[in-house]
mmCIF file of C-alpha atoms in Angstrom:
data_model
loop_
_atom_site.group_PDB
_atom_site.id
_atom_site.type_symbol
_atom_site.label_atom_id
_atom_site.label_comp_id
_atom_site.label_asym_id
_atom_site.label_seq_id
_atom_site.Cartn_x
_atom_site.Cartn_y
_atom_site.Cartn_z
ATOM 1 C CA ASN A 1 -33.091 43.630 -50.341
ATOM 2 C CA SER A 2 -34.472 40.308 -51.620
ATOM 3 C CA HIS A 3 -30.699 39.443 -52.899
ATOM 4 C CA PHE A 4 -29.453 40.397 -49.372
ATOM 5 C CA THR A 5 -32.197 38.076 -47.919
ATOM 6 C CA THR A 6 -31.423 35.345 -50.005
ATOM 7 C CA ILE A 7 -27.669 35.435 -49.007
ATOM 8 C CA PHE A 8 -28.553 35.581 -45.456
ATOM 9 C CA ILE A 9 -30.878 32.550 -45.571
ATOM 10 C CA LEU A 10 -28.184 30.639 -47.367
ATOM 11 C CA PHE A 11 -25.668 31.477 -44.868
ATOM 12 C CA LEU A 12 -28.149 30.215 -41.967
ATOM 13 C CA ILE A 13 -28.642 26.957 -43.841
ATOM 14 C CA THR A 14 -24.955 26.614 -44.257
ATOM 15 C CA LYS A 15 -24.102 27.297 -40.794
ATOM 16 C CA THR A 16 -26.819 24.764 -39.514
ATOM 17 C CA THR A 17 -25.712 21.995 -41.759
ATOM 18 C CA ALA A 18 -22.149 22.268 -40.574
ATOM 19 C CA SER A 19 -23.266 22.405 -36.754
ATOM 20 C CA LEU A 20 -25.493 19.093 -37.356
ATOM 21 C CA ALA A 21 -22.461 17.594 -39.443
ATOM 22 C CA PHE A 22 -20.129 18.224 -36.500
ATOM 23 C CA SER A 23 -22.700 16.985 -33.795
ATOM 24 C CA PHE A 24 -23.040 13.795 -35.924
ATOM 25 C CA LEU A 25 -19.394 13.191 -36.176
ATOM 26 C CA THR A 26 -18.780 13.769 -32.426
ATOM 27 C CA LEU A 27 -21.624 11.330 -31.542
ATOM 28 C CA LYS A 28 -20.069 8.883 -33.761
ATOM 29 C CA TYR A 29 -16.615 9.228 -32.256
ATOM 30 C CA GLU A 30 -17.970 8.867 -28.754
ATOM 31 C CA LEU A 31 -19.775 5.642 -29.741
ATOM 32 C CA LYS A 32 -16.702 4.383 -31.171
ATOM 33 C CA ILE A 33 -14.792 5.251 -28.020
ATOM 34 C CA HIS A 34 -17.602 3.490 -26.016
ATOM 35 C CA GLN A 35 -17.249 0.355 -28.051
ATOM 36 C CA HIS A 36 -13.575 -0.008 -27.368
ATOM 37 C CA HIS A 37 -13.582 1.169 -23.862
ATOM 38 C CA PRO A 38 -17.022 0.201 -22.364
ATOM 39 C CA ILE A 39 -17.753 1.340 -18.914
ATOM 40 C CA SER A 40 -19.645 -1.109 -16.571
ATOM 41 C CA SER A 41 -22.661 -0.286 -14.690
ATOM 42 C CA ARG A 42 -20.608 -0.836 -11.667
ATOM 43 C CA THR A 43 -18.092 1.867 -12.601
ATOM 44 C CA GLN A 44 -21.071 4.296 -13.202
ATOM 45 C CA THR A 45 -22.113 4.190 -9.770
ATOM 46 C CA LYS A 46 -18.639 5.077 -8.545
ATOM 47 C CA GLY A 47 -17.707 8.618 -7.360
ATOM 48 C CA SER A 48 -15.635 10.831 -9.431
ATOM 49 C CA ALA A 49 -12.295 10.196 -7.769
ATOM 50 C CA GLU A 50 -12.741 6.384 -8.624
ATOM 51 C CA ALA A 51 -13.991 7.375 -12.129
ATOM 52 C CA LEU A 52 -10.607 9.135 -12.624
ATOM 53 C CA GLY A 53 -8.872 5.446 -12.402
ATOM 54 C CA GLU A 54 -8.599 4.849 -8.645
ATOM 55 C CA LEU A 55 -8.969 1.512 -7.372
ATOM 56 C CA SER A 56 -11.789 0.150 -5.211
ATOM 57 C CA ALA A 57 -12.157 -2.998 -3.035
ATOM 58 C CA PRO A 58 -13.647 -6.020 -4.412
ATOM 59 C CA ASP A 59 -16.845 -7.379 -2.579
ATOM 60 C CA PRO A 60 -15.914 -9.566 0.103
ATOM 61 C CA PRO A 61 -16.522 -13.294 -0.102
ATOM 62 C CA GLU A 62 -19.333 -15.111 1.465
ATOM 63 C CA LEU A 63 -18.539 -16.923 4.739
ATOM 64 C CA ASN A 64 -19.718 -20.200 5.253
ATOM 65 C CA ARG A 65 -20.260 -22.309 8.252
ATOM 66 C CA THR A 66 -17.057 -24.626 7.544
ATOM 67 C CA LEU A 67 -15.021 -21.469 7.412
ATOM 68 C CA ILE A 68 -16.335 -19.965 10.605
ATOM 69 C CA ASP A 69 -15.871 -23.325 12.277
ATOM 70 C CA ALA A 70 -12.300 -23.608 11.262
ATOM 71 C CA ALA A 71 -11.610 -20.170 12.296
ATOM 72 C CA ASN A 72 -12.204 -21.209 16.059
ATOM 73 C CA THR A 73 -9.332 -23.363 15.897
ATOM 74 C CA ARG A 74 -6.837 -22.278 18.354
ATOM 75 C CA LEU A 75 -3.288 -21.115 16.866
ATOM 76 C CA TRP A 76 -0.420 -23.119 18.784
ATOM 77 C CA TRP A 77 1.069 -19.822 20.197
ATOM 78 C CA GLU A 78 -2.305 -18.370 21.238
ATOM 79 C CA PRO A 79 -3.351 -18.215 24.892
ATOM 80 C CA PRO A 80 -5.720 -20.838 26.404
ATOM 81 C CA LYS A 81 -9.095 -20.960 24.797
ATOM 82 C CA GLU A 82 -10.842 -19.118 27.568
ATOM 83 C CA GLU A 83 -8.503 -16.270 27.523
ATOM 84 C CA ALA A 84 -8.589 -15.953 23.649
ATOM 85 C CA GLU A 85 -12.180 -15.809 23.846
ATOM 86 C CA ASN A 86 -12.265 -12.979 26.196
ATOM 87 C CA ARG A 87 -9.579 -11.060 24.039
ATOM 88 C CA ASN A 88 -11.117 -11.466 20.705
ATOM 89 C CA SER A 89 -14.177 -9.364 19.849
ATOM 90 C CA LYS A 90 -17.541 -10.840 20.128
ATOM 91 C CA GLY A 91 -19.758 -11.152 17.028
ATOM 92 C CA TRP A 92 -17.080 -11.638 14.528
ATOM 93 C CA GLU A 93 -19.044 -14.390 12.923
ATOM 94 C CA ASP A 94 -21.168 -12.112 10.875
ATOM 95 C CA GLY A 95 -17.991 -11.045 9.095
ATOM 96 C CA LYS A 96 -17.964 -7.426 10.211
ATOM 97 C CA LEU A 97 -14.601 -7.552 11.878
ATOM 98 C CA TRP A 98 -13.021 -8.998 8.812
ATOM 99 C CA ASN A 99 -14.474 -6.627 6.556
ATOM 100 C CA LYS A 100 -12.713 -3.897 8.795
ATOM 101 C CA THR A 101 -9.577 -5.800 8.580
ATOM 102 C CA ARG A 102 -9.779 -6.417 4.871
ATOM 103 C CA GLN A 103 -10.236 -2.904 4.009
ATOM 104 C CA LYS A 104 -7.060 -1.831 5.800
ATOM 105 C CA LEU A 105 -5.304 -4.781 4.167
ATOM 106 C CA ILE A 106 -6.395 -3.799 0.677
ATOM 107 C CA LYS A 107 -4.879 -0.302 1.176
ATOM 108 C CA LEU A 108 -1.587 -1.879 2.053
ATOM 109 C CA TRP A 109 -2.016 -4.061 -1.207
ATOM 110 C CA VAL A 110 -1.912 -7.205 0.925
ATOM 111 C CA LEU A 111 -5.114 -8.081 -0.596
ATOM 112 C CA PRO A 112 -5.580 -7.484 -4.395
ATOM 113 C CA ARG A 113 -7.904 -4.748 -5.483
ATOM 114 C CA ASP A 114 -10.542 -4.318 -8.232
ATOM 115 C CA MET A 115 -10.043 -1.836 -10.845
ATOM 116 C CA SER A 116 -13.010 0.466 -10.831
ATOM 117 C CA ASN A 117 -12.569 2.077 -14.162
ATOM 118 C CA GLY A 118 -13.555 -0.493 -16.763
ATOM 119 C CA ALA A 119 -12.661 -3.405 -14.587
ATOM 120 C CA ALA A 120 -12.916 -6.833 -16.381
ATOM 121 C CA ASP A 121 -15.081 -9.271 -14.386
ATOM 122 C CA HIS A 122 -12.408 -11.925 -14.540
ATOM 123 C CA TYR A 123 -10.109 -9.541 -12.617
ATOM 124 C CA ALA A 124 -12.779 -9.091 -9.889
ATOM 125 C CA ASN A 125 -13.250 -12.852 -9.742
ATOM 126 C CA ALA A 126 -9.490 -13.305 -9.398
ATOM 127 C CA ALA A 127 -9.559 -10.679 -6.450
ATOM 128 C CA SER A 128 -12.196 -12.589 -4.605
ATOM 129 C CA LYS A 129 -10.639 -16.004 -5.010
ATOM 130 C CA ALA A 130 -7.344 -14.796 -3.625
ATOM 131 C CA GLU A 131 -8.959 -13.351 -0.619
ATOM 132 C CA LEU A 132 -11.094 -16.558 -0.167
ATOM 133 C CA LYS A 133 -7.732 -18.732 -0.571
ATOM 134 C CA MET A 134 -6.141 -16.551 2.258
ATOM 135 C CA LEU A 135 -8.920 -17.212 4.546
ATOM 136 C CA SER A 136 -9.076 -20.725 3.758
ATOM 137 C CA ASN A 137 -5.465 -21.229 4.558
ATOM 138 C CA VAL A 138 -5.679 -18.922 7.933
ATOM 139 C CA PRO A 139 -9.442 -18.928 8.710
ATOM 140 C CA GLN A 140 -8.355 -17.436 12.283
ATOM 141 C CA LEU A 141 -7.787 -14.114 10.503
ATOM 142 C CA LEU A 142 -11.695 -13.749 10.702
ATOM 143 C CA ARG A 143 -11.574 -13.403 14.333
ATOM 144 C CA LEU A 144 -8.092 -11.662 15.248
ATOM 145 C CA ASP A 145 -8.069 -8.169 16.322
ATOM 146 C CA SER A 146 -8.228 -5.941 13.276
ATOM 147 C CA ASP A 147 -5.507 -3.469 14.392
ATOM 148 C CA GLU A 148 -3.235 -6.360 15.381
ATOM 149 C CA VAL A 149 -3.473 -7.836 12.132
ATOM 150 C CA VAL A 150 -2.873 -4.715 10.262
ATOM 151 C CA ASN A 151 0.137 -3.764 12.553
ATOM 152 C CA SER A 152 1.701 -7.148 11.799
ATOM 153 C CA ALA A 153 1.312 -6.575 7.938
ATOM 154 C CA LYS A 154 2.967 -2.945 8.377
ATOM 155 C CA THR A 155 5.809 -4.470 10.450
ATOM 156 C CA ILE A 156 6.505 -7.041 7.479
ATOM 157 C CA LEU A 157 6.095 -4.399 4.950
ATOM 158 C CA GLY A 158 8.773 -2.105 6.291
ATOM 159 C CA THR A 159 8.421 -0.520 9.613
ATOM 160 C CA GLY A 160 12.039 -0.380 11.006
ATOM 161 C CA LEU A 161 13.340 -2.844 8.622
ATOM 162 C CA ILE A 162 16.640 -2.351 6.575
ATOM 163 C CA SER A 163 16.265 -2.298 2.756
ATOM 164 C CA GLY A 164 12.667 -1.132 2.959
ATOM 165 C CA GLY A 165 10.978 -4.190 4.299
ATOM 166 C CA LEU A 166 9.423 -6.970 2.409
ATOM 167 C CA PRO A 167 6.830 -7.054 -0.262
ATOM 168 C CA PRO A 168 3.019 -7.749 0.043
ATOM 169 C CA ALA A 169 3.331 -10.811 -2.035
ATOM 170 C CA LEU A 170 5.387 -12.602 0.828
ATOM 171 C CA ILE A 171 2.206 -12.156 3.076
ATOM 172 C CA ARG A 172 -0.062 -13.133 0.350
ATOM 173 C CA SER A 173 2.074 -16.461 0.069
ATOM 174 C CA GLU A 174 2.201 -16.837 3.777
ATOM 175 C CA PRO A 175 -0.859 -15.415 5.378
ATOM 176 C CA ILE A 176 -0.126 -17.230 8.711
ATOM 177 C CA LEU A 177 2.423 -14.284 9.197
ATOM 178 C CA LEU A 178 -0.451 -11.955 9.787
ATOM 179 C CA THR A 179 -1.578 -14.134 12.848
ATOM 180 C CA PHE A 180 1.701 -13.230 14.911
ATOM 181 C CA PRO A 181 1.546 -10.164 16.914
ATOM 182 C CA SER A 182 3.774 -7.319 15.257
ATOM 183 C CA GLU A 183 6.319 -7.786 18.566
ATOM 184 C CA TYR A 184 6.646 -11.584 17.534
ATOM 185 C CA ILE A 185 7.543 -10.572 14.137
ATOM 186 C CA GLU A 186 10.167 -8.121 15.276
ATOM 187 C CA GLY A 187 11.548 -10.837 17.590
ATOM 188 C CA GLY A 188 11.811 -13.016 14.786
ATOM 189 C CA ILE A 189 13.593 -10.374 12.772
ATOM 190 C CA GLU A 190 15.878 -9.564 15.700
ATOM 191 C CA LEU A 191 17.054 -13.140 15.620
ATOM 192 C CA LEU A 192 17.933 -12.998 11.930
ATOM 193 C CA TYR A 193 19.783 -9.675 12.485
ATOM 194 C CA ASP A 194 21.832 -10.723 15.643
ATOM 195 C CA GLY A 195 25.438 -10.285 15.201
ATOM 196 C CA LYS A 196 25.153 -9.213 11.721
ATOM 197 C CA ASN A 197 26.151 -5.867 9.982
ATOM 198 C CA ASN A 198 24.035 -3.841 7.739
ATOM 199 C CA ASP A 199 24.899 -5.820 4.610
ATOM 200 C CA GLU A 200 24.240 -9.088 6.104
ATOM 201 C CA ARG A 201 21.023 -7.879 7.491
ATOM 202 C CA LYS A 202 19.999 -6.864 3.903
ATOM 203 C CA ASP A 203 20.935 -10.467 2.827
ATOM 204 C CA MET A 204 18.678 -11.843 5.562
ATOM 205 C CA MET A 205 15.840 -9.704 4.235
ATOM 206 C CA ASN A 206 16.305 -11.079 0.926
ATOM 207 C CA THR A 207 16.242 -14.488 2.050
ATOM 208 C CA CYS A 208 13.160 -13.731 3.574
ATOM 209 C CA ARG A 209 11.646 -12.484 0.420
ATOM 210 C CA ASP A 210 12.901 -15.377 -1.778
ATOM 211 C CA LYS A 211 12.741 -18.344 0.634
ATOM 212 C CA PRO A 212 9.214 -19.606 1.535
ATOM 213 C CA GLY A 213 9.052 -20.182 5.464
ATOM 214 C CA PHE A 214 12.271 -18.375 6.354
ATOM 215 C CA LEU A 215 10.797 -15.521 8.328
ATOM 216 C CA ARG A 216 7.976 -17.567 9.510
ATOM 217 C CA GLU A 217 10.481 -20.210 11.077
ATOM 218 C CA SER A 218 12.432 -17.425 12.661
ATOM 219 C CA VAL A 219 9.436 -16.042 14.346
ATOM 220 C CA GLU A 220 8.265 -19.277 15.545
ATOM 221 C CA LYS A 221 11.771 -19.850 16.977
ATOM 222 C CA TRP A 222 11.573 -16.575 18.914
ATOM 223 C CA ILE A 223 8.134 -17.589 20.214
ATOM 224 C CA ARG A 224 9.511 -20.839 21.631
ATOM 225 C CA LEU A 225 12.379 -19.147 23.239
ATOM 226 C CA GLN A 226 10.134 -16.826 25.170
ATOM 227 C CA GLN A 227 7.820 -19.727 26.128
ATOM 228 C CA GLN A 228 10.945 -21.493 27.556
ATOM 229 C CA GLN A 229 11.847 -18.497 29.629
ATOM 230 C CA LYS A 230 8.567 -18.331 31.616
#
């Protein structure tokens, strides 16, 4: 009996030692992984879907008085100031209207996204700078109707366009396009398409993509034609 007891005790010691060794190796491996792929505290607060690698919106840039004052500048094609003020939502100066717009533009990849899974701080900073650059170039986006801006983006990105539409990079490089109502953009595209077959229309879209200002100039031409007819 004593011999059996000794063997049983040795078995328990061996099993316990092996278990502790395995736990130590597992902890060491996890620490090594964490060192190479650290997860920021911002990531840890995200939901499970984002933790799996989905993308989240970077924080909106702070709005300063200069930017807000510039947003009040009337675009040349807009109705008189009084009508524009009645049409635009009140209280946009608190940034809530733009925040609504930007969330939709981020989903369309017009505005850059922050990577929630182990995102580097420099990427988040770059995303915020890109958004601030867009607002600095076209501050009127702060006050324009959110749905109208998003519809304009969707029109450019491919609604009813041959060859699948145009890339988000075009809008980022020329954010003034977002200020045109979608029907104005469609009018500008119709001018480009006028009298052309499908292959030629595809060439027009390629030119819009590769030549800065090409689509914008066509939209502005269409607006002036409409103004002349009134």
